[in-house]
XYZ file of C-alpha atoms in Angstrom:
674
model
C 88.105 119.367 79.553
C 86.266 116.057 79.907
C 87.859 113.376 77.751
C 87.081 109.753 76.998
C 89.524 107.240 75.561
C 88.704 108.318 71.990
C 89.819 111.836 72.865
C 92.895 110.459 74.579
C 93.781 108.468 71.473
C 93.382 111.490 69.187
C 95.377 113.718 71.543
C 98.076 111.053 71.703
C 98.499 111.165 67.933
C 98.712 114.954 67.934
C 101.037 114.971 70.924
C 103.286 112.330 69.422
C 103.673 114.491 66.331
C 104.379 117.794 68.048
C 105.017 117.270 71.738
C 106.880 113.981 72.147
C 110.117 113.761 74.061
C 113.201 112.636 72.139
C 115.045 109.698 73.600
C 118.314 107.912 73.103
C 120.145 104.966 74.497
C 122.796 107.083 76.163
C 122.984 107.484 79.923
C 120.066 109.524 81.281
C 118.959 110.206 77.676
C 121.317 113.112 77.215
C 119.704 114.735 74.187
C 118.071 118.019 75.243
C 114.319 118.401 75.124
C 113.895 120.803 72.234
C 110.534 120.046 70.657
C 108.630 122.193 73.154
C 109.270 125.868 73.753
C 108.070 126.435 77.329
C 107.384 130.116 76.697
C 104.886 129.098 74.022
C 103.487 126.056 75.772
C 102.241 125.010 79.227
C 100.175 128.197 79.353
C 96.708 126.641 79.582
C 95.006 123.738 81.315
C 94.307 122.186 77.898
C 98.015 122.162 77.068
C 98.855 120.548 80.397
C 96.211 117.897 79.813
C 97.419 117.169 76.287
C 100.993 116.692 77.519
C 99.845 114.182 80.124
C 97.735 112.300 77.580
C 100.813 111.849 75.418
C 102.246 109.504 78.051
C 99.176 107.451 78.940
C 100.090 104.504 76.763
C 103.609 104.501 78.204
C 102.342 104.397 81.778
C 99.100 102.403 81.585
C 98.911 99.457 79.145
C 96.584 100.238 76.255
C 96.088 96.615 75.083
C 95.169 98.207 71.740
C 96.285 95.369 69.495
C 93.774 93.276 67.585
C 96.211 90.376 67.413
C 97.396 90.181 71.011
C 95.973 88.701 74.193
C 96.800 91.626 76.480
C 96.457 90.851 80.202
C 95.057 87.375 79.474
C 98.631 86.088 79.303
C 100.001 88.289 82.064
C 100.296 85.382 84.543
C 102.791 83.621 82.290
C 106.032 82.536 83.956
C 104.252 81.699 87.207
C 102.547 78.651 88.675
C 99.214 80.042 87.404
C 99.595 79.503 83.689
C 101.801 78.685 80.734
C 101.986 80.587 77.450
C 103.659 79.218 74.339
C 107.039 77.624 74.902
C 108.688 77.694 78.315
C 110.631 80.816 79.253
C 114.182 79.508 79.357
C 115.545 82.936 80.315
C 113.986 82.577 83.763
C 113.681 78.836 84.233
C 116.643 77.193 82.464
C 120.200 77.353 83.745
C 122.531 80.169 82.744
C 120.305 81.739 80.093
C 119.647 85.175 81.620
C 122.820 87.136 80.940
C 124.194 90.516 82.007
C 123.496 92.898 79.092
C 126.388 94.716 77.483
C 124.274 97.835 76.842
C 120.827 99.282 77.349
C 118.652 99.695 80.454
C 117.704 101.505 82.527
C 115.695 104.029 80.516
C 115.310 107.470 82.076
C 113.341 109.089 79.232
C 109.951 108.928 80.941
C 111.353 110.225 84.221
C 112.990 113.045 82.312
C 109.708 113.900 80.577
C 107.832 114.062 83.888
C 110.569 116.188 85.467
C 110.551 118.541 82.484
C 106.811 119.124 82.882
C 107.117 119.821 86.611
C 110.141 122.065 86.126
C 108.286 124.196 83.585
C 104.759 124.113 84.979
C 105.120 124.483 88.747
C 106.604 128.013 88.598
C 103.851 129.076 86.204
C 101.204 127.502 88.420
C 102.552 129.227 91.528
C 102.624 132.526 89.623
C 99.014 132.038 88.492
C 99.916 132.436 84.837
C 98.218 129.276 83.493
C 94.762 129.862 82.045
C 91.893 127.536 82.870
C 90.113 126.412 85.975
C 92.168 125.793 89.085
C 90.598 122.351 89.421
C 91.713 121.221 85.966
C 95.207 122.677 86.266
C 95.745 120.882 89.554
C 94.364 117.652 88.133
C 96.805 117.549 85.218
C 99.737 118.316 87.504
C 98.490 115.482 89.703
C 98.486 113.164 86.700
C 102.175 113.871 86.108
C 103.032 113.163 89.743
C 101.103 109.899 89.432
C 102.949 109.024 86.227
C 106.368 109.724 87.710
C 105.454 107.527 90.674
C 104.337 104.771 88.310
C 107.580 104.890 86.335
C 109.610 104.765 89.520
C 107.558 101.833 90.795
C 108.371 99.972 87.598
C 112.071 100.664 88.146
C 111.824 99.695 91.821
C 110.390 96.318 90.895
C 113.068 95.731 88.274
C 116.196 97.093 89.945
C 115.508 97.792 93.613
C 117.944 100.580 94.530
C 117.637 103.311 91.890
C 118.758 106.908 91.261
C 116.166 109.461 92.404
C 116.221 112.280 89.851
C 113.876 115.257 90.081
C 115.577 117.629 87.638
C 116.275 117.751 83.909
C 120.053 117.284 83.765
C 122.209 119.148 81.304
C 124.534 117.317 78.953
C 127.496 117.344 81.289
C 129.260 114.134 82.234
C 130.033 115.222 85.778
C 126.384 115.991 86.551
C 125.153 112.776 84.982
C 127.669 110.720 86.937
C 126.568 112.432 90.137
C 122.891 111.810 89.393
C 123.545 108.111 88.780
C 124.003 107.417 92.485
C 121.527 104.725 93.493
C 119.221 105.483 96.386
C 118.415 102.519 98.675
C 115.141 100.902 97.685
C 113.306 101.992 100.814
C 114.122 105.619 99.973
C 112.896 105.057 96.414
C 109.640 103.602 97.724
C 109.158 106.527 100.100
C 109.768 108.915 97.193
C 107.085 107.108 95.184
C 104.601 107.428 98.045
C 105.380 111.135 98.330
C 104.608 111.608 94.634
C 101.376 109.661 95.045
C 100.414 111.819 98.025
C 100.978 114.910 95.870
C 98.831 113.317 93.170
C 96.072 112.477 95.654
C 95.990 116.079 96.876
C 95.498 117.409 93.337
C 93.537 114.820 91.362
C 89.811 114.855 90.779
C 87.754 111.711 91.128
C 88.040 109.331 88.202
C 84.286 109.626 87.728
C 84.902 113.107 86.292
C 86.397 111.368 83.258
C 84.194 108.273 83.153
C 87.115 106.455 84.850
C 89.200 106.333 81.649
C 91.589 108.897 83.074
C 93.745 108.805 86.204
C 91.771 109.843 89.263
C 92.153 110.192 93.017
C 90.838 106.682 93.681
C 93.440 105.163 91.382
C 96.208 107.047 93.164
C 95.033 105.682 96.512
C 94.873 102.162 95.081
C 98.345 102.354 93.564
C 99.683 103.823 96.807
C 98.404 100.762 98.657
C 99.951 98.535 95.973
C 103.361 100.195 96.188
C 103.431 100.248 99.983
C 102.368 96.612 100.264
C 104.949 95.601 97.669
C 107.827 97.324 99.435
C 106.763 96.356 102.936
C 106.528 92.677 102.060
C 109.641 92.698 99.882
C 111.735 94.064 102.728
C 110.081 91.684 105.204
C 110.701 88.502 103.240
C 114.016 89.424 101.594
C 115.494 90.660 104.873
C 118.775 88.881 105.512
C 119.701 88.951 101.820
C 121.807 91.572 99.988
C 118.660 92.689 98.140
C 117.666 94.736 101.202
C 119.631 97.876 102.174
C 121.906 97.473 105.156
C 121.775 93.693 105.157
C 124.943 91.607 104.880
C 126.381 91.750 101.372
C 124.267 94.722 100.274
C 126.380 96.205 97.424
C 125.416 99.791 98.285
C 127.426 99.565 101.478
C 130.648 99.867 99.469
C 129.716 103.281 98.089
C 130.954 106.389 99.867
C 127.716 108.215 99.117
C 125.891 105.742 101.375
C 128.267 106.162 104.274
C 126.574 107.141 107.505
C 123.206 105.671 106.495
C 121.568 103.244 108.869
C 118.557 101.081 108.236
C 115.822 99.917 110.552
C 114.192 97.385 108.262
C 111.562 96.302 110.779
C 110.600 99.942 111.187
C 110.435 100.393 107.424
C 108.262 97.308 107.048
C 105.878 98.635 109.689
C 105.746 102.035 107.989
C 104.949 100.623 104.553
C 102.323 98.193 105.835
C 100.576 101.024 107.689
C 100.613 103.164 104.543
C 99.198 100.232 102.560
C 96.375 99.746 105.053
C 95.395 103.402 105.154
C 95.411 103.887 101.391
C 93.573 100.627 100.692
C 90.872 101.491 103.211
C 90.205 104.794 101.410
C 89.196 102.780 98.350
C 87.603 99.695 99.892
C 85.298 101.646 102.213
C 83.942 103.653 99.307
C 83.519 101.023 96.592
C 81.281 97.984 96.641
C 82.031 94.723 94.850
C 80.092 93.889 91.710
C 77.385 91.276 92.181
C 77.895 87.649 91.194
C 74.498 86.077 90.476
C 76.154 82.623 90.283
C 74.524 82.142 86.875
C 77.316 80.406 84.978
C 76.075 80.545 81.383
C 73.911 82.858 79.275
C 70.730 81.786 77.538
C 70.390 81.619 73.760
C 71.142 85.036 72.193
C 71.710 86.559 75.619
C 74.721 88.876 75.764
C 74.338 90.887 78.965
C 72.179 90.873 82.063
C 72.918 87.354 83.306
C 75.934 87.870 85.596
C 77.355 91.355 86.322
C 80.594 89.915 87.770
C 81.347 88.045 84.544
C 80.253 90.962 82.388
C 82.415 93.481 84.279
C 85.462 92.202 82.390
C 83.873 92.260 78.940
C 81.193 94.961 78.734
C 81.278 98.090 76.536
C 81.548 100.588 79.422
C 82.664 98.962 82.704
C 83.178 102.406 84.230
C 79.497 102.369 85.180
C 80.292 99.787 87.873
C 81.287 101.018 91.324
C 84.062 98.431 91.667
C 85.871 99.619 88.537
C 88.545 102.256 89.232
C 90.104 102.535 85.750
C 89.333 101.012 82.372
C 90.430 101.367 78.745
C 88.010 102.349 75.992
C 88.275 101.152 72.367
C 86.895 102.244 68.995
C 87.028 100.232 65.765
C 86.618 103.424 63.691
C 89.941 104.626 65.109
C 91.524 101.159 64.764
C 91.864 101.042 68.528
C 90.831 97.448 69.201
C 91.896 94.327 71.053
C 91.911 90.598 70.353
C 90.562 89.081 73.556
C 87.435 87.590 72.025
C 89.288 85.672 69.332
C 91.967 84.453 71.745
C 89.424 83.047 74.152
C 86.985 81.683 71.605
C 89.611 79.915 69.503
C 92.270 79.175 72.116
C 95.419 81.213 72.478
C 98.403 78.850 72.898
C 98.122 79.192 76.662
C 96.538 77.459 79.609
C 95.964 77.602 83.347
C 97.812 75.024 85.447
C 96.590 72.153 87.591
C 98.273 73.884 90.525
C 96.083 76.916 89.954
C 92.852 74.960 89.558
C 93.597 72.873 92.655
C 94.008 76.038 94.752
C 90.302 76.929 94.538
C 88.169 75.945 97.513
C 84.882 74.101 97.548
C 81.723 76.181 98.027
C 81.639 74.948 101.643
C 84.999 76.646 102.238
C 87.086 73.467 102.445
C 90.192 72.678 100.383
C 89.623 69.860 97.903
C 91.756 67.418 99.929
C 89.954 68.000 103.235
C 87.763 65.282 104.738
C 84.121 65.668 103.687
C 85.012 68.469 101.239
C 82.690 67.001 98.622
C 85.313 67.202 95.873
C 84.164 65.078 92.947
C 87.526 64.374 91.286
C 89.188 65.414 88.049
C 88.112 62.911 85.384
C 86.519 65.835 83.540
C 86.885 69.595 83.870
C 83.200 69.906 84.716
C 83.711 67.442 87.541
C 86.594 69.493 88.904
C 84.470 72.642 88.836
C 81.394 71.140 90.503
C 80.539 72.787 93.838
C 83.774 74.798 93.734
C 84.582 78.482 94.231
C 82.313 80.449 91.885
C 85.328 82.156 90.297
C 86.586 78.809 89.048
C 83.153 77.882 87.774
C 82.716 81.221 86.031
C 86.166 81.944 84.623
C 87.346 78.499 83.514
C 85.856 76.587 80.597
C 84.475 73.120 81.270
C 83.002 70.681 78.799
C 79.494 72.132 79.180
C 80.499 75.794 79.381
C 78.797 77.790 76.639
C 81.215 78.839 73.898
C 78.574 80.190 71.520
C 74.898 81.056 71.983
C 73.660 82.411 68.647
C 70.320 80.721 67.944
C 71.476 77.657 69.893
C 73.941 76.789 72.619
C 77.348 75.491 71.560
C 79.569 74.055 74.249
C 83.312 73.991 74.831
C 83.236 70.162 74.721
C 86.975 69.437 74.764
C 90.281 71.329 74.989
C 92.155 72.022 71.764
C 95.377 70.279 72.791
C 96.763 69.136 69.415
C 95.454 71.714 66.940
C 97.242 74.638 65.367
C 99.889 75.987 67.698
C 98.369 79.467 67.857
C 95.007 78.033 68.986
C 96.248 75.319 71.295
C 95.101 74.891 74.892
C 98.534 74.179 76.318
C 97.278 72.615 79.536
C 93.671 71.935 78.571
C 92.469 74.585 81.027
C 91.216 77.644 79.107
C 90.402 80.797 81.036
C 87.133 82.580 80.331
C 87.589 85.966 82.013
C 87.116 88.838 79.517
C 85.004 86.642 77.229
C 81.782 88.063 75.835
C 78.851 86.665 73.883
C 78.610 89.632 71.507
C 80.060 87.863 68.458
C 79.778 90.993 66.327
C 83.063 91.949 67.993
C 85.022 89.462 65.902
C 82.829 89.112 62.815
C 83.626 90.664 59.422
C 87.139 91.670 60.409
C 86.078 93.821 63.365
C 88.010 93.101 66.548
C 87.098 93.648 70.179
C 85.920 97.075 71.305
C 84.501 96.222 74.717
C 86.232 97.863 77.651
C 89.168 96.393 79.558
C 89.285 96.804 83.341
C 92.779 97.815 84.453
C 92.135 98.585 88.144
C 89.323 97.641 90.502
C 88.455 98.002 94.152
C 88.742 94.289 94.965
C 92.505 94.808 95.015
C 92.130 97.349 97.813
C 90.145 94.797 99.861
C 92.961 92.280 99.424
C 95.750 94.800 100.019
C 94.232 95.818 103.333
C 93.629 92.213 104.339
C 97.245 91.196 103.777
C 98.870 94.351 105.150
C 96.768 94.413 108.306
C 97.425 90.755 109.108
C 101.168 91.218 108.684
C 101.124 94.416 110.732
C 98.882 93.242 113.566
C 99.283 89.480 113.530
C 95.520 88.985 113.442
C 92.468 89.582 111.269
C 90.891 92.811 112.479
C 87.211 93.638 112.074
C 87.764 95.634 108.879
C 89.853 92.898 107.282
C 87.310 90.259 108.300
C 84.538 92.293 106.697
C 86.467 92.641 103.435
C 87.371 88.961 103.377
C 83.785 87.851 103.958
C 82.576 90.103 101.146
C 85.094 88.613 98.716
C 84.158 85.069 99.688
C 80.440 85.777 99.532
C 80.833 87.235 96.040
C 82.752 84.091 95.059
C 79.959 81.870 96.396
C 82.087 80.417 99.205
C 81.141 79.915 102.852
C 82.068 83.261 104.402
C 83.639 81.626 107.475
C 87.336 81.863 106.601
C 88.333 80.304 109.945
C 86.830 77.065 108.697
C 89.194 77.122 105.729
C 92.220 77.977 107.848
C 91.538 75.091 110.236
C 91.292 72.608 107.338
C 94.421 73.792 105.516
C 97.346 71.385 105.243
C 100.276 73.260 103.698
C 101.978 70.007 102.705
C 99.083 69.339 100.340
C 99.061 72.773 98.725
C 101.042 72.738 95.424
C 101.348 76.519 95.525
C 104.611 78.463 95.416
C 102.977 80.982 97.747
C 103.256 78.462 100.588
C 106.869 79.616 100.839
C 108.639 82.844 101.672
C 112.292 81.984 101.270
C 112.728 78.487 102.682
C 110.078 78.987 105.346
C 106.461 77.958 105.042
C 104.035 80.683 106.022
C 101.254 80.080 108.522
C 97.854 78.779 107.308
C 96.098 82.128 107.796
C 98.608 84.026 105.689
C 98.602 81.284 103.082
C 94.823 81.566 102.737
C 95.124 85.328 102.307
C 97.567 84.602 99.502
C 95.198 81.977 98.094
C 92.440 84.583 98.001
C 94.603 86.921 95.900
C 95.522 84.101 93.545
C 91.915 83.082 92.943
C 90.521 86.617 92.657
C 93.022 87.837 90.073
C 92.719 85.087 87.489
C 93.701 86.599 84.136
C 94.748 89.984 85.577
C 98.506 89.559 85.924
C 99.094 90.098 89.632
C 100.829 86.784 90.349
C 104.393 87.604 89.240
C 104.714 90.641 91.510
C 103.243 88.686 94.412
C 105.717 85.830 94.018
C 108.624 88.287 93.776
C 107.720 90.329 96.848
C 106.913 87.214 98.896
C 110.216 85.616 97.851
C 108.152 82.635 96.765
C 110.223 81.663 93.741
C 112.463 80.097 96.390
C 109.896 77.292 96.338
C 111.753 76.033 93.251
C 114.943 75.412 95.207
C 115.682 71.757 95.865
C 115.381 72.126 99.652
C 111.790 73.358 99.222
C 109.411 72.084 96.513
C 112.159 71.619 93.959
C 111.984 72.162 90.183
C 108.437 72.685 88.939
C 106.896 70.662 86.113
C 103.684 72.396 84.903
C 100.661 70.141 84.554
C 97.146 70.547 83.212
C 93.988 68.477 82.836
C 93.645 64.787 83.605
C 93.890 63.755 79.981
C 94.837 60.094 79.984
C 92.075 58.671 82.197
C 89.083 59.424 79.944
C 89.471 62.728 78.115
C 91.759 61.342 75.400
C 88.867 59.164 74.164
C 86.908 62.207 72.979
C 86.282 62.237 69.222
C 87.844 65.695 69.155
C 91.200 63.929 69.070
C 90.519 61.820 65.982
C 91.930 62.726 62.592
C 89.709 63.957 59.785
C 90.029 62.937 56.168
C 90.258 65.291 53.193
C 86.470 65.621 53.180
C 86.502 66.767 56.799
C 84.981 63.537 58.076
C 86.126 61.876 61.279
C 88.267 58.774 60.951
C 89.138 56.145 63.527
C 92.780 57.225 63.596
C 93.987 59.179 66.615
C 95.594 62.581 66.068
C 97.532 62.145 69.308
C 101.259 61.447 69.039
C 102.649 60.664 72.474
C 106.080 61.717 73.620
C 108.802 59.183 72.955
C 112.550 59.640 73.133
C 113.853 60.748 69.762
C 110.365 61.512 68.407
C 110.329 65.160 67.334
C 106.787 64.976 65.903
C 105.124 64.269 69.269
C 102.239 66.589 70.166
C 101.224 65.390 73.653
C 103.017 64.238 76.789
C 103.242 60.508 77.450
C 100.499 58.847 79.481
C 103.100 56.858 81.406
C 104.816 60.072 82.459
C 101.637 61.419 84.062
C 97.900 61.180 83.491
C 97.948 64.971 83.524
C 99.045 66.916 80.466
C 102.601 68.147 80.851
C 102.937 70.880 78.225
C 106.734 71.057 78.417
C 107.360 67.315 78.348
C 106.292 66.642 74.775
C 109.710 66.596 73.103
C 112.668 65.712 75.326
C 115.575 66.487 73.027
C 117.062 69.982 73.485
C 114.417 70.688 76.119
C 116.028 72.776 78.855
C 113.019 72.558 81.180
C 112.329 68.841 80.762
C 113.087 68.294 84.442
C 111.151 71.388 85.500
C 111.546 75.089 86.138
C 114.621 76.222 88.046
C 115.316 79.598 89.673
C 118.374 81.559 90.796
C 118.772 84.048 93.634
C 119.843 86.800 91.242
C 116.557 86.762 89.344
C 114.593 88.718 91.932
C 116.298 91.846 90.530
C 117.417 92.652 86.993
C 121.090 93.258 86.202
C 122.402 96.642 85.109
C 124.211 96.712 81.782
C 127.966 97.110 81.596
C 127.670 100.217 79.397
C 125.386 102.002 81.851
C 127.692 101.187 84.732
C 130.659 102.482 82.719
C 128.879 105.737 81.843
C 128.068 106.232 85.529
C 131.750 106.188 86.466
C 133.889 109.355 86.734
C 136.799 107.540 85.084
C 134.903 104.915 83.026
C 135.979 102.101 85.333
C 133.421 99.659 86.711
C 135.143 99.691 90.095
C 134.351 103.389 90.574
C 130.880 103.414 89.038
C 128.075 104.974 91.050
C 125.718 102.470 89.440
C 126.715 99.311 91.302
C 125.591 95.884 90.106
C 122.707 94.033 91.723
C 123.300 91.097 94.096
C 124.394 87.764 92.625
C 125.033 89.323 89.194
C 128.605 89.695 87.828
C 130.042 92.801 86.209
C 130.920 90.988 82.986
C 128.868 91.377 79.820
C 127.050 88.221 78.642
C 127.877 86.412 81.878
C 125.217 84.430 83.730
C 124.099 84.863 87.317
C 126.499 83.800 90.066
C 123.815 82.238 92.257
């Protein structure tokens, strides 16, 4: 049963009609699963595969929306980029509130458990028709999916109930099952499920890499283990880590007698991360970067494989790609990346992000003799820099169109229609493609989207091994040199480390808690930041590193996002002049600078900063005017009052098995305590 994404999409429609799991908002989704009769189903490999397909879009983002930007905006709410208006829930005071109802949702966990409960006895009895290899693969997919759901819950809530059965609709059982397991136990459970998946899955190449495969399970195992190992390392000493002072789980009788060796747990998870990452990195080469930065006239492909990997029809042909999503306009399964990038998408990379990229000679831009040219123009900033910055960020002379002639980016769209605005002036170019048929005549993007690639395994090993061993071992050094060589940077990373001055790095990743990390570790973090532009890895990294603490006043303090150097020369570009009714340029500027009481302003004031400040355009009622703030509670999400009440044997919060997360109150609509 070899399926591509088109088959997956069709099966998903069929499965949604006849095989989908009912869900409700009640605790543990109490409605019984009644749409499948196990005696009549789960009897063939094809039926197992169809069930798994039904949950693909719930587990792995489909990005199948012609009017959305997908992962392009996934670095929002970090120091990498801004999207639309500022997120006041995270970065303004007292806006994230304890919900009165909803969350967490157990429906997906219940669906995975139902499959395993019905299928495993049949598999052990040999009563499922089909090849052994396929049967095992589809069971492996379900183990992978359950692990993925639990990883999502781990990141959101930390401690979480481990449920491996399909509970009946009995209050006493549901209350019992609501007991939260310490987060390290949850993480170990996830790794166990991934190990089961690894033992059963076929290679992703058997399905053209559009279906879960063994390599993906190894990669995600390294991701989970690195996440938990570093979270426990950097959050140790806070009540977010089991056994530490103030940990709320200590008050629960069901945790009595448990002891925690956090250093031992950290070592375990880092070792697991190293081993799993090495399985992928040693068997997958990085895609070549030719360092050609622009295509020729009418050239779509064949000029730079690294650029094209993120925007080609079938990226699964590349060794680096572990998983990708296929699209088909005939099935209305499309995406909107091309239009978002070509026209601007109300987003923008930050100055902090651009400044993090090294020079080609391996030196930071501030280092003596780095050769940095300055920031009067974007092109100037990109000159002789890390090839990833040159390739994946538009500059004035970056090609925007190449049909019959070359059209250039020229200038950021900083005052146009809101939906097309370049919020910071820095527009990312990853996932762009020069096949303009993808957006012409109403047809949206159908080129593939890479959702997992081997470069992550290189970086996971590099970080985990350094933290575990305190040095860069030969394997890590090899991986790091390969990443730098692909980026067009001097491969000697020791040169970069020696030239690094953490006080000059405007990067939240400099901090873990209130401590600055050492220059070697910071440069490992820098490498992740620069490699994953436009792929949405930054938020998880900042959470696990405890780097949002950088926003506390004793560290960097509140963060004001900035963009291009606009007020030195860029503002003089004719792109910022008004046009008359005939579409002709006038001599009147379209720029309206910020001024107190001026609600029609469309650009930050030049006297505030020469750099665009996207959230300092209108001051009135602007909760982030003075910058982003952060609270200790925000590293974990709060549980709702209803869910905590349902998890209590007598409906009292004081006796609930589902205790609240640190720094959050047990009052609906109340804000974080710290």
